Coordinates of C-alpha atoms and ligand atoms in Angstrom, one line a residue:
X30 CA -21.4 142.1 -62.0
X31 CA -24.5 141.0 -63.4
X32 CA -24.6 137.5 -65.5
X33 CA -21.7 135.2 -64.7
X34 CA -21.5 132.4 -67.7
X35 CA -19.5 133.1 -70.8
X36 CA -19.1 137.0 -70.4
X37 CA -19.4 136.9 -66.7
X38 CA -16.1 134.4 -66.3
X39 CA -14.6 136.3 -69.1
X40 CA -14.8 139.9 -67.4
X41 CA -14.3 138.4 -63.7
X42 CA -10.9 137.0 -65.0
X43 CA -9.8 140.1 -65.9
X44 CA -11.6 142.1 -63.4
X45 CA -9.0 139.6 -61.1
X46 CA -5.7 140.1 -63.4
X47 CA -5.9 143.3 -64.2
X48 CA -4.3 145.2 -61.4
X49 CA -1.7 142.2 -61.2
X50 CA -1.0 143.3 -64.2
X51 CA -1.1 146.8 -64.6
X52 CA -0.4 149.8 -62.0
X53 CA -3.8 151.6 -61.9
X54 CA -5.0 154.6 -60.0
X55 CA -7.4 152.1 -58.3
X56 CA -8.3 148.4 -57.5
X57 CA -10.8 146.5 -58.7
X58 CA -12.5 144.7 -55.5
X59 CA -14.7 142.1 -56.8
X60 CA -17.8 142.4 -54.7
X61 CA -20.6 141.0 -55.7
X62 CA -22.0 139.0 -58.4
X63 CA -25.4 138.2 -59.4
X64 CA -27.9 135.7 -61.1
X65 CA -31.0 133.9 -60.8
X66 CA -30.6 130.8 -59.3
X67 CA -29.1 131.0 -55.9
X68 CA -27.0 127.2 -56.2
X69 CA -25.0 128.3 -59.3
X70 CA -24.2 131.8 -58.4
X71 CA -23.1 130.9 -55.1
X72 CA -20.9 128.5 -57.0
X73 CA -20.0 131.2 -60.0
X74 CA -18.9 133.7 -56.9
X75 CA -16.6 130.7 -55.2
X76 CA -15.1 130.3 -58.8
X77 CA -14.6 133.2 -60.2
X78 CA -13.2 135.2 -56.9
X79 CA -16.6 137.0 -56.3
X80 CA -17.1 138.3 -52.3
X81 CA -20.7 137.7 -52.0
X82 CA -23.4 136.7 -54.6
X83 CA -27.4 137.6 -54.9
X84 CA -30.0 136.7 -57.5
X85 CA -31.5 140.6 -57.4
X86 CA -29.4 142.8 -59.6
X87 CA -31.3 145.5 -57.7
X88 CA -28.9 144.8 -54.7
X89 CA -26.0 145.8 -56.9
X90 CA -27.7 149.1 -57.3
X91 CA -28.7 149.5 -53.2
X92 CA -25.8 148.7 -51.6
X93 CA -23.3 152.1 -51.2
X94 CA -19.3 150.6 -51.5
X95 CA -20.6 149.6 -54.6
X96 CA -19.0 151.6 -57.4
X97 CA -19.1 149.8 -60.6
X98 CA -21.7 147.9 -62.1
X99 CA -20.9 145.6 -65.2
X100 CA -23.0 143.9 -67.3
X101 CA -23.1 140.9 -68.5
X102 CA -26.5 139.4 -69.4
X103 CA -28.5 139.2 -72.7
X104 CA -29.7 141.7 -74.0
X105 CA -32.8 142.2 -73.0
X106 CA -31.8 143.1 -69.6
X107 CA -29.4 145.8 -70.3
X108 CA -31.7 148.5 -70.5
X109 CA -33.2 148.0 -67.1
X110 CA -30.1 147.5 -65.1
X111 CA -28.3 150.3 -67.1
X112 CA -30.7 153.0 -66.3
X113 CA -31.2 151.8 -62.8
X114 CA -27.6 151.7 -62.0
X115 CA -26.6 155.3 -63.7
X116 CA -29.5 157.1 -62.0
X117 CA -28.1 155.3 -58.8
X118 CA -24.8 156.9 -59.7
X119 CA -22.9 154.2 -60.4
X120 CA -20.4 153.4 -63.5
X121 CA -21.6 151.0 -65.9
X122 CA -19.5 148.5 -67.9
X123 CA -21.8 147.0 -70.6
X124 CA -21.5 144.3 -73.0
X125 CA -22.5 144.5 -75.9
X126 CA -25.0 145.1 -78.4
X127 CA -25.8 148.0 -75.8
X128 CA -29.3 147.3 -76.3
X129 CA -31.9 144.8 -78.2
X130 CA -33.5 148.4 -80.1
X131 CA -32.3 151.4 -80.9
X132 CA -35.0 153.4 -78.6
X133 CA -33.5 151.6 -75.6
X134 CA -29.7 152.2 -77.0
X135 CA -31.0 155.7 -77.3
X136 CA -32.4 156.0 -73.9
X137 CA -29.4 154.3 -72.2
X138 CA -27.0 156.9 -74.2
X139 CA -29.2 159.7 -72.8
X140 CA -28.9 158.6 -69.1
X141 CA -25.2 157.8 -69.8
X142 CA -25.3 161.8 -71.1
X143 CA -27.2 162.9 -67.8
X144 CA -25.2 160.8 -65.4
X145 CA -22.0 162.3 -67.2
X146 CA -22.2 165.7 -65.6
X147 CA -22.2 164.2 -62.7
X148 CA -18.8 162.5 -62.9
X149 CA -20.4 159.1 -63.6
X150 CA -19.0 157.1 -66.5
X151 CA -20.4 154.6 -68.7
X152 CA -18.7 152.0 -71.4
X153 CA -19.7 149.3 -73.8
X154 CA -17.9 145.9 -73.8
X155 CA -16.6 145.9 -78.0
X156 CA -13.3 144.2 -76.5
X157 CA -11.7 143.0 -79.7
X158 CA -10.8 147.2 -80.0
X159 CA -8.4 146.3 -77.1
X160 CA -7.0 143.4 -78.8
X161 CA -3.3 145.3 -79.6
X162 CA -2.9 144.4 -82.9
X163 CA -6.6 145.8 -83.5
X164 CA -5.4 148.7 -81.8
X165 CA -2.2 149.3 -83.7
X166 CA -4.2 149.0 -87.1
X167 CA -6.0 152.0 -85.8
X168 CA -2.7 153.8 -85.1
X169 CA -1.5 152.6 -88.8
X170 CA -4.8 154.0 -90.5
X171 CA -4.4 157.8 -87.9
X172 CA -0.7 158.0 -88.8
X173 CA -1.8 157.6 -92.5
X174 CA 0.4 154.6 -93.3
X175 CA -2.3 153.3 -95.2
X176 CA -3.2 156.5 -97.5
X177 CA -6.4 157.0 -98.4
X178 CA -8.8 154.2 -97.5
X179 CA -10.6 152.6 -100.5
X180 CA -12.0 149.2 -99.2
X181 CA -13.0 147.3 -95.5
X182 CA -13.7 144.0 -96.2
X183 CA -15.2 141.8 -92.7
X184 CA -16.0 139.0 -92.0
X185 CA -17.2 137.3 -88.6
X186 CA -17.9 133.4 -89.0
X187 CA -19.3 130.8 -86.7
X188 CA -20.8 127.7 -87.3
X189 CA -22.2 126.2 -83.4
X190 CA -25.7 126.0 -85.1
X191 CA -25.3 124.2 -88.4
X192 CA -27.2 121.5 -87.1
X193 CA -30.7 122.1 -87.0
X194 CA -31.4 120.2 -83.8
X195 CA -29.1 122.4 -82.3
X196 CA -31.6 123.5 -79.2
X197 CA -33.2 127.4 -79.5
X198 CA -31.7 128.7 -76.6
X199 CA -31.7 132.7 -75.8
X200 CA -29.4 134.1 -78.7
X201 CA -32.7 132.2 -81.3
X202 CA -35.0 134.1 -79.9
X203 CA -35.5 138.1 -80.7
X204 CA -37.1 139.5 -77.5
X205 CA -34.1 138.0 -75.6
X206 CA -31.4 138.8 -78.2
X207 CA -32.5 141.6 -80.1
X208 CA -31.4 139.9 -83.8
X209 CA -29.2 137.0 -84.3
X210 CA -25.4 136.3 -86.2
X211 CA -26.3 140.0 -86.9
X212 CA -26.0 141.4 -83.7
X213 CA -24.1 138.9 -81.4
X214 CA -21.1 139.2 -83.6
X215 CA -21.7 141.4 -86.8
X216 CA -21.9 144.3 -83.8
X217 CA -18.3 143.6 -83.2
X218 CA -17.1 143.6 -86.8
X219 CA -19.0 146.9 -87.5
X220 CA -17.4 148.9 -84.4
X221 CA -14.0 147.4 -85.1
X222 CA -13.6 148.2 -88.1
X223 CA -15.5 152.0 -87.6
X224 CA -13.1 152.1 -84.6
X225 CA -9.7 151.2 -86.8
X226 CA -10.7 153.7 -90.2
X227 CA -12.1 156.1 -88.0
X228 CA -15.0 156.2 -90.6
X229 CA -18.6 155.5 -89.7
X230 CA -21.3 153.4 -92.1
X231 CA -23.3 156.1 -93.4
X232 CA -25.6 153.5 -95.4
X233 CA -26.1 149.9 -95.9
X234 CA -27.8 147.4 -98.4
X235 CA -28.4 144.1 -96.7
X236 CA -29.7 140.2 -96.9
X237 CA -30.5 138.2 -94.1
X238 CA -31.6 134.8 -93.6
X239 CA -32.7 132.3 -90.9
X240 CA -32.3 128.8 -92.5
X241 CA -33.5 126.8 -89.8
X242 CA -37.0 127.8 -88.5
X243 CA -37.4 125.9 -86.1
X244 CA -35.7 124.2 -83.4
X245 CA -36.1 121.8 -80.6
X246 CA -36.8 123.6 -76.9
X247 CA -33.8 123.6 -75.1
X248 CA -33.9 120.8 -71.9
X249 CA -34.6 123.8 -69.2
X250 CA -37.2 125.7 -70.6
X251 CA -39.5 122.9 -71.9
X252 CA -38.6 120.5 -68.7
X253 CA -37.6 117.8 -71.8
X254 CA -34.6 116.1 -73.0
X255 CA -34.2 116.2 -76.5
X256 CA -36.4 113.2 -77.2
X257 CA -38.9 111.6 -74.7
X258 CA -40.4 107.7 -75.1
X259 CA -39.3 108.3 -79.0
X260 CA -41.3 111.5 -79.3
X261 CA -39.7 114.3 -80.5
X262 CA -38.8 117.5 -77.9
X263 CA -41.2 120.3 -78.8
X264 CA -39.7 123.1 -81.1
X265 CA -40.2 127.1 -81.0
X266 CA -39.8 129.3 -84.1
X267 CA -36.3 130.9 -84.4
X268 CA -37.1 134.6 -84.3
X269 CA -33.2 135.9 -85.4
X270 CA -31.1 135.9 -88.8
X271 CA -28.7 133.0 -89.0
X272 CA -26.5 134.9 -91.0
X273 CA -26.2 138.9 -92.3
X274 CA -24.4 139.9 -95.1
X275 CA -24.5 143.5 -96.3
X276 CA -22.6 146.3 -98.4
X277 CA -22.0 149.8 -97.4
X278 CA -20.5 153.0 -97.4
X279 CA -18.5 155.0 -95.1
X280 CA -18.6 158.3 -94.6
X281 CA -14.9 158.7 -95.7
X282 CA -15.6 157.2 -98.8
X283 CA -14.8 153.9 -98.7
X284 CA -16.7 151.0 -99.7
X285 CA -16.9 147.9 -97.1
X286 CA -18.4 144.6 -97.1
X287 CA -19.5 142.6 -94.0
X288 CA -20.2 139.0 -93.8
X289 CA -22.0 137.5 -90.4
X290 CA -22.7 134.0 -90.0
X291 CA -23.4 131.2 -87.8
X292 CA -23.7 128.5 -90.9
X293 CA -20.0 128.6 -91.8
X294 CA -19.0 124.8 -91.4
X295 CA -15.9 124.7 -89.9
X296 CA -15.6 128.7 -89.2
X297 CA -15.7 128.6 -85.2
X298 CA -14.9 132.3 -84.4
X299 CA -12.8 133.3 -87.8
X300 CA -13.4 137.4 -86.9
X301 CA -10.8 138.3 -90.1
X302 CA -11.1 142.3 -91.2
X303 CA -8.8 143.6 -94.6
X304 CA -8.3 147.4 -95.3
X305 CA -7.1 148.7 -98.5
X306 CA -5.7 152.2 -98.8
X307 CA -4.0 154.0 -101.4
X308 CA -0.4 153.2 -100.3
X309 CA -0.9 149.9 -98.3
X310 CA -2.9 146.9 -96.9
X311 CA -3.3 145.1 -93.7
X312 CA -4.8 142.4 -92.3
X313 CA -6.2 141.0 -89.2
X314 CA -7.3 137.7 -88.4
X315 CA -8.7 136.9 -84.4
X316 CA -7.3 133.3 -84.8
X317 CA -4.0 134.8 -85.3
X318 CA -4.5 137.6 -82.7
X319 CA -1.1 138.7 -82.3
X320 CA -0.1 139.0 -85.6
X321 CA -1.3 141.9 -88.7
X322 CA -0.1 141.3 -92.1
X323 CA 1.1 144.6 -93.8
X324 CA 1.3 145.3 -97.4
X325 CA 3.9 149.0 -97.5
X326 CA 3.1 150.3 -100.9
X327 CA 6.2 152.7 -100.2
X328 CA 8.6 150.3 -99.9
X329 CA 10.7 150.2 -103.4
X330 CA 9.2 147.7 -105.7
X331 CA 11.3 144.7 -105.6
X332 CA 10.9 144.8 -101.4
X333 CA 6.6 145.1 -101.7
X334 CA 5.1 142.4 -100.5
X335 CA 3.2 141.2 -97.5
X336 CA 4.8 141.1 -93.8
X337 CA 4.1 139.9 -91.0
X338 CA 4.4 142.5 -88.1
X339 CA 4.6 139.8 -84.4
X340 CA 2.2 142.4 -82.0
X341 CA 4.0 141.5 -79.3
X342 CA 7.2 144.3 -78.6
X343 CA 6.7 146.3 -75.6
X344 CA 6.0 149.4 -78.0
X345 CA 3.2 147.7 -78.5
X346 CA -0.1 148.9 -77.2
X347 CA -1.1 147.2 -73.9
X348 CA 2.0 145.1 -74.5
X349 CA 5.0 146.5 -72.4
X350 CA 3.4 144.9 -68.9
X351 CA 2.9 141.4 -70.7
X352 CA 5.5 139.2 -71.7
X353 CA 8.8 139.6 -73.3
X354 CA 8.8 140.1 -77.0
X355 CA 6.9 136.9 -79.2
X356 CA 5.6 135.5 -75.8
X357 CA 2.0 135.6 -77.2
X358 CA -0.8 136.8 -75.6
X359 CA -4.5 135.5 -76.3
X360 CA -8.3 135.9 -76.4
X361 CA -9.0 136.9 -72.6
X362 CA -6.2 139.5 -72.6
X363 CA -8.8 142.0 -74.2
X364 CA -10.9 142.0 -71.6
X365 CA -8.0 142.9 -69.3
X366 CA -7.1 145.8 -71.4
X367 CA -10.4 146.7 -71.4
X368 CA -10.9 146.6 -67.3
X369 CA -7.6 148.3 -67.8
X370 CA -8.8 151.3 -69.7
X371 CA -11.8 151.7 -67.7
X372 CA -10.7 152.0 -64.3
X373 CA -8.2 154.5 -65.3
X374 CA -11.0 156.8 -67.3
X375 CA -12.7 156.4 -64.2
X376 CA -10.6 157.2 -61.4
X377 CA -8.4 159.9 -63.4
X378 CA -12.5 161.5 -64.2
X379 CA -12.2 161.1 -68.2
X380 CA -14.7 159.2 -70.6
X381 CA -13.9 155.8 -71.5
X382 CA -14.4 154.9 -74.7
X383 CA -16.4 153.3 -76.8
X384 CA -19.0 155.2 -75.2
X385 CA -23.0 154.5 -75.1
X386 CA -23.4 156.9 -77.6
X387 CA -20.5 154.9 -79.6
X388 CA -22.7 151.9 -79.1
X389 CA -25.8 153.3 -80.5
X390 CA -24.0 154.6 -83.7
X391 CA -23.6 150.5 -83.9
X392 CA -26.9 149.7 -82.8
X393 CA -28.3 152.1 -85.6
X394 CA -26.3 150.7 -88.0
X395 CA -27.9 147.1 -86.8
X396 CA -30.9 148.4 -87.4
X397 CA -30.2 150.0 -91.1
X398 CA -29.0 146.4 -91.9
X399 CA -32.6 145.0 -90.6
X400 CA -34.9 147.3 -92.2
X401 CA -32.7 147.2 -95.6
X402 CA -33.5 143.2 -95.2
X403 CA -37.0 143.8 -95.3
X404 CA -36.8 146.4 -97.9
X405 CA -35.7 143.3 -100.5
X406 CA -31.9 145.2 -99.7
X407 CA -33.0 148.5 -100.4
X408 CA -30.4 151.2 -99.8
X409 CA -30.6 152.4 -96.0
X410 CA -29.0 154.9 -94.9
X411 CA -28.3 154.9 -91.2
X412 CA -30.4 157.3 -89.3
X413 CA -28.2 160.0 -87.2
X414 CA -26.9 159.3 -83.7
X415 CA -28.8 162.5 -82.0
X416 CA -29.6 161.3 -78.2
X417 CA -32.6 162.0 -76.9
X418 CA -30.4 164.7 -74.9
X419 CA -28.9 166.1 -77.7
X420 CA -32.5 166.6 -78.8
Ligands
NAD570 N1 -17.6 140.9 -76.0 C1 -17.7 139.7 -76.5 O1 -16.9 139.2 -77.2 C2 -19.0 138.9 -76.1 C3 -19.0 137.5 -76.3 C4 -20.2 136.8 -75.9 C5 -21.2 137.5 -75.4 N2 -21.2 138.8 -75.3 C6 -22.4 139.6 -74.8 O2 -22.4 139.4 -73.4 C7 -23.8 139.3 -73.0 C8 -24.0 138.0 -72.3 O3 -23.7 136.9 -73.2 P1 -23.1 135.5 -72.6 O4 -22.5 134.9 -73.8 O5 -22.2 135.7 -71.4 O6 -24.4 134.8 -72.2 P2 -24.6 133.5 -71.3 O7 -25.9 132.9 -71.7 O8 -23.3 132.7 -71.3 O9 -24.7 134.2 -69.8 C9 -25.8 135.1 -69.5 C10 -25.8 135.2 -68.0 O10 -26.8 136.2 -67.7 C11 -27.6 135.6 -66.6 N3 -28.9 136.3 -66.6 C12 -29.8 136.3 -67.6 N4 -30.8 137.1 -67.3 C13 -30.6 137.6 -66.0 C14 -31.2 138.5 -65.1 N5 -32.4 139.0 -65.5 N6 -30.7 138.7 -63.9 C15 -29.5 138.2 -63.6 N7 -28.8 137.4 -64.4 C16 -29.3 137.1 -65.6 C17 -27.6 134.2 -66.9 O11 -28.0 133.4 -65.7 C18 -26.2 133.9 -67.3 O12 -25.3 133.8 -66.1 C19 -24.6 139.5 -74.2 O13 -25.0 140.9 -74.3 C20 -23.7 139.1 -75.4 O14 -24.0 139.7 -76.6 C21 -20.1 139.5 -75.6

């Protein structure tokens, strides 16, 4: 694993449940673990069950009883160690955005296609697919409980920058994070809901804002707290949207709105998705992950209304090696379905899923939504997923 803060103890503690939990074709050995300072990885690997630590990701790549490699730094790194590790033949877990631009997404979806035919498999990290009720609302919509959909309505709202001396750390800044609210967690609204119609945006009209410029250095990088002998801490430009809002179509014909924001006082991770069809509704809310609210147009009229469908019954997906029925499960449980899926797409030789390619149908989509900004919201459609293998 490369990167062990927020994603990096997310992934490890699944990469340390998951065959606990499930029975899997193989084990997960947790082997090494990189970053760049040598005191906190050596503490991250004592934490979070890791063997042996580096701060060279290349060593990852060198050593031969390594199998898997999975990412977990910004963005601007994924590229690199991507490419490196599937030329070295080695499966690649990525989180997500795949990439900071779509000619890297496109490159890393071409190596993923090359490396392919050799047996070697390659993922990105959109977790909330594996969240079950996520995962049953696709089943709903495939089963055609829904009908015919007519409307996606997303939002994904956060609100840790409201205040403006909040410092500009790497998710401010575009060459380290590719785009901002847009890309951090509109990405995961546009996959999930793509994933769950089975429809892809096919065009997009878009505003985007950044409503604080400018922001105080954080402590590390300018060697300052965030005032010094009543001066103020140097500032840098923020280089990313603070929020992302946009229309679009999808290529089944529905119409969808997306909202993504980090200005939503009071909104700390409020992911909540609605899909209307022609003969029913339902609802998904992250903060309320193990519920869906369903709206059966079929039912007679005096029983329509909305109810609330508890994800937690062994039928479930994911669920029947959990808990008994209404023992909730909760945010870190994706990431364990995920590990889940992906060793067993490895070691039985399949695909898992969503693939790179998967990932640069997003990343396109991220960039539609950009240029549309720029445009004053002109209509944009999103340019065609053709690798540069395909080509
Ligand atoms: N799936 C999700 O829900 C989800 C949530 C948050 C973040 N993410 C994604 O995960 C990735 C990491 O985000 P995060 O929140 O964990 O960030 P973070 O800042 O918490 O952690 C980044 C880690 O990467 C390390 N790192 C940075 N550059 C490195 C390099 N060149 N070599 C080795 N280590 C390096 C840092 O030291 C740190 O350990 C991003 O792509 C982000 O978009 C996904």
């Amino acid at each position: 694993m490369v990167g062990y803060a927020f994603m990096g103890a997310a992934h490890s503690q699944a990469w340390r449940t998951v065959n606990r939990v499930y029975d899997l074709p193989a084990r997960a050995r947790m082997a090494l673990i990189c970053g760049r300072d040598t005191a906190k990885v050596a503490d991250a690997a004592d934490r979070l069950g890791w063997d042996a630590h580096t701060t060279d990701w290349r060593d990852l790549i060198n050593r031969d009883d390594i199998d898997v490699v999975d990412i977990c730094t910004p963005g601007d790194s994924h590229a690199e160690i991507a490419l490196a590790a599937l030329a070295a033949g080695k499966h690649v877990l990525c989180e997500k955005p795949l990439a900071n631009t779509v000619a890297e997404a496109r490159a890393m979806t071409a190596a993923a296609d090359v490396a392919r035919a050799t047996g070697v498999r390659s993922m990105c990290g959109f977790n909330y697919r594996r969240v079950p009720a996520v995962t049953m609302m696709r089943q709903m919509v495939a089963d055609g409980r829904l009908g015919v959909i007519r409307h996606v309505r997303a939002v994904y709202l956060q609100d840790w920058i409201v205040d403006p001396q909040f410092p500009l750390v790497w998710r401010l800044q575009k060459d380290r994070a590719g785009s901002g609210a847009l890309g951090d967690i509109g990405a995961h609204i546009i996959d999930l809901t793509q994933f769950v119609t089975g429809q892809r945006i096919s065009g997009v009209s878009a505003v985007t804002e950044t409503f604080v410029k400018e922001r105080p250095l954080p402590a590390e990088s300018s060697g300052l707290a965030a005032s010094v002998d009543g001066h103020a801490a140097p500032t840098g430009p923020v280089t990313v949207d603070d929020a992302a809002v946009f229309v679009a179509r999808l290529d089944g014909g529905a119409l969808a709105t997306y909202e993504a924001s980090r200005f939503a006082t009071g909104r700390k991770n409020a992911l909540r998705v609605e899909i209307n069809g022609s003969l029913g509704t339902v609802v998904f809310d992250l903060e309320r992950l193990n519920e869906l609210e369903f709206y059966d147009a079929t039912r007679p009229a005096v029983e329509q209304g909305f109810n609330r469908i508890l994800v937690t019954e062994g039928e479930h997906p994911y669920m029947s090696a959990w808990w008994p029925p209404g023992h909730i499960i909760g945010y870190e449980h994706s990431f364990t379905h995920e590990m889940r899926d992906f060793i067993e797409a490895v070691a039985n030789g399949v695909d898992p899923t969503p693939s790179f390619a998967d990932a640069l149908q997003v990343q396109l989509v991220l960039d539609a939504v950009t240029r549309s900004a720029e445009l004053g919201s002109s209509w944009t459609e999103v340019a065609p997923a053709l690798t540069a293998a395909a080509v």
